[in-house]
PDB file of C-alpha atoms and ligand atoms in Angstrom:
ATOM      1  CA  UNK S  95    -273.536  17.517 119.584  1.00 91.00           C
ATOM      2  CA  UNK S  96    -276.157  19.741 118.114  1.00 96.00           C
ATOM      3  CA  UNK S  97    -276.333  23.404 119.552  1.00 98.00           C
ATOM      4  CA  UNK S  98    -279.470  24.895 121.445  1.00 98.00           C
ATOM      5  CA  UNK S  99    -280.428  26.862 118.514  1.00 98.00           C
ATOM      6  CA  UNK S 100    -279.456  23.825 115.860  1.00 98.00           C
ATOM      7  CA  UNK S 101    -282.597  22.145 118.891  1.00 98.00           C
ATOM      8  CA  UNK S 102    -284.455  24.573 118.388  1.00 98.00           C
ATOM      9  CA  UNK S 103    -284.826  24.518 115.055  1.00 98.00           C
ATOM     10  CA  UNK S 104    -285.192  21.083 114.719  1.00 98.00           C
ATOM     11  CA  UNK S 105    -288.549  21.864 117.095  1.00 98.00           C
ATOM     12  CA  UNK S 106    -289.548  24.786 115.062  1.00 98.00           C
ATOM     13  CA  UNK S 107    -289.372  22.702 112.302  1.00 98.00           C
ATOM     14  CA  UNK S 108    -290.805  19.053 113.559  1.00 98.00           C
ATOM     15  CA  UNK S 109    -293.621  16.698 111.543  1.00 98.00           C
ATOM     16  CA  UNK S 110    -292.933  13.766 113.429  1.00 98.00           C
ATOM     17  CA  UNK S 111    -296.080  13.419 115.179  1.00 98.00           C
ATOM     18  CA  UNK S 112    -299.866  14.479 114.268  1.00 98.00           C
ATOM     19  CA  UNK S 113    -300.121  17.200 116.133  1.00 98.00           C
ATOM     20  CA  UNK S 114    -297.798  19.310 113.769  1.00 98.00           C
ATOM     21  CA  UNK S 115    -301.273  19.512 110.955  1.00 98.00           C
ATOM     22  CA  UNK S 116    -303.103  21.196 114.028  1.00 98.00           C
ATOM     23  CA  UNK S 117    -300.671  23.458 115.638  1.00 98.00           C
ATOM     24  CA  UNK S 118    -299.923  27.136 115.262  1.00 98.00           C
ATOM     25  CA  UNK S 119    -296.551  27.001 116.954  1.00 98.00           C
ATOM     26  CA  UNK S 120    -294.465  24.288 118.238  1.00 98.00           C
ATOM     27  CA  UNK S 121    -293.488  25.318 121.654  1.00 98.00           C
ATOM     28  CA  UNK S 122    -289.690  25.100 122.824  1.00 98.00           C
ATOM     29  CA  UNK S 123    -288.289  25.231 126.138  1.00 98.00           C
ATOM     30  CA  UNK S 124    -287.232  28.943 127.735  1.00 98.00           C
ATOM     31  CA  UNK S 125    -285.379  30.550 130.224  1.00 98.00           C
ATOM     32  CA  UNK S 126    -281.970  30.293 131.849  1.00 98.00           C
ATOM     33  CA  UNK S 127    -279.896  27.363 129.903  1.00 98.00           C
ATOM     34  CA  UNK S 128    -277.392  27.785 132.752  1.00 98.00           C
ATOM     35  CA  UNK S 129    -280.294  27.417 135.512  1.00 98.00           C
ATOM     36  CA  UNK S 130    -279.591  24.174 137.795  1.00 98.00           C
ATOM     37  CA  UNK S 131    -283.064  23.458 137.755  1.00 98.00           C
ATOM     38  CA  UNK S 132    -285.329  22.298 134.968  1.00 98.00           C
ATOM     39  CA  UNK S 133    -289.124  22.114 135.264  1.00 98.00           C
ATOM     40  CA  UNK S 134    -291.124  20.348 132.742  1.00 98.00           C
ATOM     41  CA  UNK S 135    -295.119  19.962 132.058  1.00 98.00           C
ATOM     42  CA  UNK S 136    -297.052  18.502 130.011  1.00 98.00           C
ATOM     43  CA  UNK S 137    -297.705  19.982 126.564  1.00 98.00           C
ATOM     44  CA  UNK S 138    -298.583  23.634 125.433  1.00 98.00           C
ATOM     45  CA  UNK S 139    -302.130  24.887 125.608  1.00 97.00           C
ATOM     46  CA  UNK S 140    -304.168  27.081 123.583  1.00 97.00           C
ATOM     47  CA  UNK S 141    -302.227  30.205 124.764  1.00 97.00           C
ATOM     48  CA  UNK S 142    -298.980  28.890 124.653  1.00 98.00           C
ATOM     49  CA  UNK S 143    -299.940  27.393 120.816  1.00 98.00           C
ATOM     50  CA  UNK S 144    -300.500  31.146 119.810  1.00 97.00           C
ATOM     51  CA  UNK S 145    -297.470  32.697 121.826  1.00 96.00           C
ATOM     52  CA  UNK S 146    -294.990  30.050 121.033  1.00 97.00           C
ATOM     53  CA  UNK S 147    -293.920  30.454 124.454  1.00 97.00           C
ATOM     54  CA  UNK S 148    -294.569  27.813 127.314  1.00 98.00           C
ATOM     55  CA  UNK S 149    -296.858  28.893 130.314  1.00 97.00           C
ATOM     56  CA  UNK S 150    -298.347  32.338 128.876  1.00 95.00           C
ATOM     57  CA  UNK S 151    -301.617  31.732 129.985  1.00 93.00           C
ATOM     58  CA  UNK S 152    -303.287  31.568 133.788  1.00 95.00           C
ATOM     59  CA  UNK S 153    -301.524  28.486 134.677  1.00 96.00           C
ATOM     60  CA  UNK S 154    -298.456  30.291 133.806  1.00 97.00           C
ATOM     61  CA  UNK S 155    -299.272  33.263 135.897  1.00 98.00           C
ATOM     62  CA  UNK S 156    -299.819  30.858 138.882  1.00 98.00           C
ATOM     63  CA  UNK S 157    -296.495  29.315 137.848  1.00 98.00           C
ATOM     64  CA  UNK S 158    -294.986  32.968 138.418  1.00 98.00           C
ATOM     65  CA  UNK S 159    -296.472  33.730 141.240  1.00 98.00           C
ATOM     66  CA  UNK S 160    -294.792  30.169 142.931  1.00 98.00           C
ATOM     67  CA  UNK S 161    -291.643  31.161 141.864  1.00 98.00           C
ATOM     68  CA  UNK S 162    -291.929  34.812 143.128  1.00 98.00           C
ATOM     69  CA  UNK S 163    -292.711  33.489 146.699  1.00 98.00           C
ATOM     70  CA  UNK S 164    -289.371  31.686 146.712  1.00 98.00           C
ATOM     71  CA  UNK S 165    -287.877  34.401 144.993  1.00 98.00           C
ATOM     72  CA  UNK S 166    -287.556  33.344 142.205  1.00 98.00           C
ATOM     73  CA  UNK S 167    -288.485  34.278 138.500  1.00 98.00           C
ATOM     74  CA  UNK S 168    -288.315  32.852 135.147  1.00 98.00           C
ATOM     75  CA  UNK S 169    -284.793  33.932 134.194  1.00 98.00           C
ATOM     76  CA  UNK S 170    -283.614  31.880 137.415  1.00 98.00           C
ATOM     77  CA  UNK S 171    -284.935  28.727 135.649  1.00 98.00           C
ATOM     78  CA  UNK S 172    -285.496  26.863 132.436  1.00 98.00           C
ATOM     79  CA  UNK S 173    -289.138  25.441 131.601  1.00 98.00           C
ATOM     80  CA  UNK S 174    -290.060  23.069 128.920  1.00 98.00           C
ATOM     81  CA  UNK S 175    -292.685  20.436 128.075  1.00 98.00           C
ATOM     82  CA  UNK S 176    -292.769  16.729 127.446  1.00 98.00           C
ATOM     83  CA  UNK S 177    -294.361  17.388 123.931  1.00 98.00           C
ATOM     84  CA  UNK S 178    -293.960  20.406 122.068  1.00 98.00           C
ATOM     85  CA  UNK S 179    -297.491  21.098 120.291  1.00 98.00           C
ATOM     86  CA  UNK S 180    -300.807  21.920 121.518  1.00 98.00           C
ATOM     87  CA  UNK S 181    -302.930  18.497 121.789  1.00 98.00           C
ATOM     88  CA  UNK S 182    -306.234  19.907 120.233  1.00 97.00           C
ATOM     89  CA  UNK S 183    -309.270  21.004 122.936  1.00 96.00           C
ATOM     90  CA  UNK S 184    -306.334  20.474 125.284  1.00 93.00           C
ATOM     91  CA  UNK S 185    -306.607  16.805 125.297  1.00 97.00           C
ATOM     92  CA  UNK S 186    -303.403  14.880 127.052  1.00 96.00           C
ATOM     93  CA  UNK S 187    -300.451  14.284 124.962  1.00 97.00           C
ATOM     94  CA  UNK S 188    -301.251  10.756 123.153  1.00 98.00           C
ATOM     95  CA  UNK S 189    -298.598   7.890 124.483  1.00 97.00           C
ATOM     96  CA  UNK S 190    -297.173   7.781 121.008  1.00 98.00           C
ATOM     97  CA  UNK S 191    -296.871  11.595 120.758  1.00 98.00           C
ATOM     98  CA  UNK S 192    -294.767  11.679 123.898  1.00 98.00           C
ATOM     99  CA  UNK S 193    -292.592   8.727 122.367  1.00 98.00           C
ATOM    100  CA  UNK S 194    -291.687  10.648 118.941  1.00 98.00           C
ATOM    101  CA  UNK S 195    -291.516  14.128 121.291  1.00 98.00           C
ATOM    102  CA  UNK S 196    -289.656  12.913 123.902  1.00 98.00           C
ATOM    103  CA  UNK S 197    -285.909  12.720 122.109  1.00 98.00           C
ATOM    104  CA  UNK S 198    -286.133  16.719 121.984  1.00 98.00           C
ATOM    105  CA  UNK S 199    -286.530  16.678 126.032  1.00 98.00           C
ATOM    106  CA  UNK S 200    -283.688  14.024 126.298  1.00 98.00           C
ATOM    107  CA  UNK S 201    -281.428  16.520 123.993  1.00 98.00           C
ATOM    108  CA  UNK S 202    -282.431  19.723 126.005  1.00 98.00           C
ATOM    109  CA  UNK S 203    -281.727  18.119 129.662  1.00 98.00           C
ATOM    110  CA  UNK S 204    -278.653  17.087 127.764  1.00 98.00           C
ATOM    111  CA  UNK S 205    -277.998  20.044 126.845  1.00 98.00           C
ATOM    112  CA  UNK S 206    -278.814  22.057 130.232  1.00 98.00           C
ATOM    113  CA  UNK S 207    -277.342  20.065 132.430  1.00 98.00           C
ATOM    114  CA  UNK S 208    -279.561  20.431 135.512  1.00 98.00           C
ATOM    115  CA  UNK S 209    -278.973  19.661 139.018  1.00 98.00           C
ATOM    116  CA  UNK S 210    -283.075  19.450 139.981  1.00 98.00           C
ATOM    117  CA  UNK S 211    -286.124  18.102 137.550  1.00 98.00           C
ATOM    118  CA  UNK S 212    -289.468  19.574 138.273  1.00 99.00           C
ATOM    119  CA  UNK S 213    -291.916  17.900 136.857  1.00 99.00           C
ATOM    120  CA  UNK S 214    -295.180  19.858 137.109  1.00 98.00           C
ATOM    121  CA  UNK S 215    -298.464  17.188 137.154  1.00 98.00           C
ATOM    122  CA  UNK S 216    -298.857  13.601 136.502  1.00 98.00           C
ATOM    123  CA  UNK S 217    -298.190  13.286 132.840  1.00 97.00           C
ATOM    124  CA  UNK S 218    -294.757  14.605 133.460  1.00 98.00           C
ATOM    125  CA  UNK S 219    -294.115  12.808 136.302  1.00 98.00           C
ATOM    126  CA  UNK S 220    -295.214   9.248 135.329  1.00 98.00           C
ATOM    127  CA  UNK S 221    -293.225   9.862 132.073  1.00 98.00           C
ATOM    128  CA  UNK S 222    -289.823  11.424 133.479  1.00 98.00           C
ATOM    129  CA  UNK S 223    -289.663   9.692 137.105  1.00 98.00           C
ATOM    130  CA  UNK S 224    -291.901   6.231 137.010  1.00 98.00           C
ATOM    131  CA  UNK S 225    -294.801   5.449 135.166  1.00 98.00           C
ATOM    132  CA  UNK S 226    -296.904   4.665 138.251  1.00 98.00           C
ATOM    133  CA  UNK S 227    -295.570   8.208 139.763  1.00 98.00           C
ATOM    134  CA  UNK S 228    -298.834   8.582 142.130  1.00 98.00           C
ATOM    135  CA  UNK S 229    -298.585  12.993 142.458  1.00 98.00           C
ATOM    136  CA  UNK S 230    -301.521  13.459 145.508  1.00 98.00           C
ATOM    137  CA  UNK S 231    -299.397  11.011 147.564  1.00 98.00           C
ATOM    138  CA  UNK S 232    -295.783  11.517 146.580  1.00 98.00           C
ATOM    139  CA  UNK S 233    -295.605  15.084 145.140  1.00 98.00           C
ATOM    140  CA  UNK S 234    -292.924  17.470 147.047  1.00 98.00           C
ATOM    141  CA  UNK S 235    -290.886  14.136 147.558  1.00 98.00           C
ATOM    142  CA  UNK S 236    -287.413  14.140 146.163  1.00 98.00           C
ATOM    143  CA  UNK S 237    -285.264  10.885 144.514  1.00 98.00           C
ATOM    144  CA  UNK S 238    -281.731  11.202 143.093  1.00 98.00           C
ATOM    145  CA  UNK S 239    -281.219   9.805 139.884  1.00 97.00           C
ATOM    146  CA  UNK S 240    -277.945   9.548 138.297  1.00 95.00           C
ATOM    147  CA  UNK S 241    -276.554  12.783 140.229  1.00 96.00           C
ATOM    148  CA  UNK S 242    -279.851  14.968 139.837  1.00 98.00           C
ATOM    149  CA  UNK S 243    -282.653  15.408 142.155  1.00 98.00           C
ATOM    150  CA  UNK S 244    -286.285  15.000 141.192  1.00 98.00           C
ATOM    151  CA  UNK S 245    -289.169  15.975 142.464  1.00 98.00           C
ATOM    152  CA  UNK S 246    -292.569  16.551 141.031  1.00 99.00           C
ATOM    153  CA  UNK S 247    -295.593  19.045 142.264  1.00 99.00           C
ATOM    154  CA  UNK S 248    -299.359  19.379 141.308  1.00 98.00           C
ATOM    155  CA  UNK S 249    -299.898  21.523 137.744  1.00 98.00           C
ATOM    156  CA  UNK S 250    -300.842  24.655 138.343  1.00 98.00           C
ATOM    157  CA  UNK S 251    -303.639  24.018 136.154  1.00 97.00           C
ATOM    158  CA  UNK S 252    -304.734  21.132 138.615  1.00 98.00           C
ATOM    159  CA  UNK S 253    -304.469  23.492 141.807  1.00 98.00           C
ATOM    160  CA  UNK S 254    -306.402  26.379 139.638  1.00 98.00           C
ATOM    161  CA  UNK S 255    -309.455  23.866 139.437  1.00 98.00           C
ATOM    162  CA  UNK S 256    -309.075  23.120 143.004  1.00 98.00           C
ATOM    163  CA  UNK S 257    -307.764  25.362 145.519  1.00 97.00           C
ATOM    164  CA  UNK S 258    -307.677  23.400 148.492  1.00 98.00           C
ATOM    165  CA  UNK S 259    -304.627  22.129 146.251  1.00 98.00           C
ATOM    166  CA  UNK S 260    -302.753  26.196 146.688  1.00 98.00           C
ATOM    167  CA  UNK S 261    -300.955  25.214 150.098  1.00 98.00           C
ATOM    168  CA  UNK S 262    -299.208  21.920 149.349  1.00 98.00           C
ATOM    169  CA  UNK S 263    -297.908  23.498 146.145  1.00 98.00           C
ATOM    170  CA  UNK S 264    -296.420  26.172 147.843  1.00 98.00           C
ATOM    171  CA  UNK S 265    -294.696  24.167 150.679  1.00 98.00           C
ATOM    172  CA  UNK S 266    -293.082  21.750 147.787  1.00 98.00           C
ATOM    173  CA  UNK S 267    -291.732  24.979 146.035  1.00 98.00           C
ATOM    174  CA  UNK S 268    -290.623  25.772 149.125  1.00 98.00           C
ATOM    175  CA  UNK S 269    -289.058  22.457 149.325  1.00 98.00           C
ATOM    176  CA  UNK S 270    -287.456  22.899 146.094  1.00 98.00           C
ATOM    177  CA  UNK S 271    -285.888  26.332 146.826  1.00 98.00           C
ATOM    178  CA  UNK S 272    -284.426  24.620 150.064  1.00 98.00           C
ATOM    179  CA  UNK S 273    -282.976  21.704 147.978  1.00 98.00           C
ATOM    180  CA  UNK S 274    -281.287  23.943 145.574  1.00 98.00           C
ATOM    181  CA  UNK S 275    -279.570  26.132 148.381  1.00 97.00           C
ATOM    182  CA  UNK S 276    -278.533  22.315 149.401  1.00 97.00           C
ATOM    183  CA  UNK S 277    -276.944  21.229 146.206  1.00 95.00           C
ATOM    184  CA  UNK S 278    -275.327  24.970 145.532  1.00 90.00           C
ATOM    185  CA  UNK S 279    -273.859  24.378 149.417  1.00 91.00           C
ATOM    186  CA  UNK S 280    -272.570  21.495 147.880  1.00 82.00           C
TER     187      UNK S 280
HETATM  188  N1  URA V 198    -299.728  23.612 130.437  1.00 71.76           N
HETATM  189  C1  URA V 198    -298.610  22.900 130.222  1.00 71.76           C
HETATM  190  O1  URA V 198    -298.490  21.750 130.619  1.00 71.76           O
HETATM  191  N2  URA V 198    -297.618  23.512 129.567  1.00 71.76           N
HETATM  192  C2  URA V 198    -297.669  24.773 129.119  1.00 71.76           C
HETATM  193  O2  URA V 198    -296.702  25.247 128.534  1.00 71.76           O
HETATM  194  C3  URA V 198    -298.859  25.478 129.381  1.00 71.76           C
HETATM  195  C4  URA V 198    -299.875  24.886 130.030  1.00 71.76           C
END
């Protein structure tokens, strides 16, 4: 078994896909590696690319607020992406780039352990719960998979471009604050 930082480094360090001649940074995972809930989007964007952190930019500060409203923050929880490197002008993540990416995920979750998998938007959700995930009709609902509960909500990115999309993603983190307090109960 490889260590988080041993992960890391393989990240910091990765040419396996395209997207390494474009990128500034790769983008790991961050937060609480003891959290029992892991939420996961898509790939970084051009913020995130220069930070090397995920979410740094206004879909991250929408991501904050969610949490905050549940009372949460980001030390409560760990956040990653499917694929690690900015897709240039913020295309989506190329099938085969998610298929040489993905192992790092698969190591991570390994790693963390979770109870709960958020997946934030479609591209996470079709690739980490079904690949015909539909998110306006099934997003907030939760499934069980091999002892850990998944649900998946609209990216904040999505529900910045439409705001008629703000209240349903604050009942489902609702939702998900209620499931955790379940599965601590537990
Ligand atoms: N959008 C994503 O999907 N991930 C990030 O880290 C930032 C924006």
């Amino acid at each position: 078994m490889y260590t988080y930082e041993e992960l890391k480094n393989f990240v910091d360090h990765c040419t396996r896909c395209e997207l390494c001649r474009t990128r500034n940074h790769p983008v790991m995972g961050k937060g609480n590696l003891n959290s029992p809930v892991l939420f996961i989007a898509e790939a970084p964007g051009r913020n995130e690319d220069r930070d090397g952190i995920p979410f740094t930019g206004k879909s991250g500060e929408l991501f904050d607020r969610l949490l905050e409203n549940i009372g949460m923050d980001r030390e409560a929880i760990y956040l990653t992406n499917v694929v690690k490197c900015h897709p240039p002008g913020n295309r989506d993540p190329k099938p085969e780039e998610q298929e040489l990416c993905i192992p790092y995920l698969k190591y991570e979750t390994l790693l963390l352990r979770p109870k709960m998998i958020v997946c934030l938007g479609r591209i996470a959700a079709q690739r980490i719960i079904r690949p015909d995930y539909r998110i306006t009709r099934e997003h907030g609902t939760f499934l069980e998979r091999k002892n850990v509960w998944m649900t998946a909500v609209y990216h904040p990115s999505a529900v910045l471009r439409d705001e008629t999309k703000l209240p349903q993603i604050q009942e489902d983190f609702w939702k998900i604050k209620k499931k955790l307090e379940e599965i601590q109960r537990e």
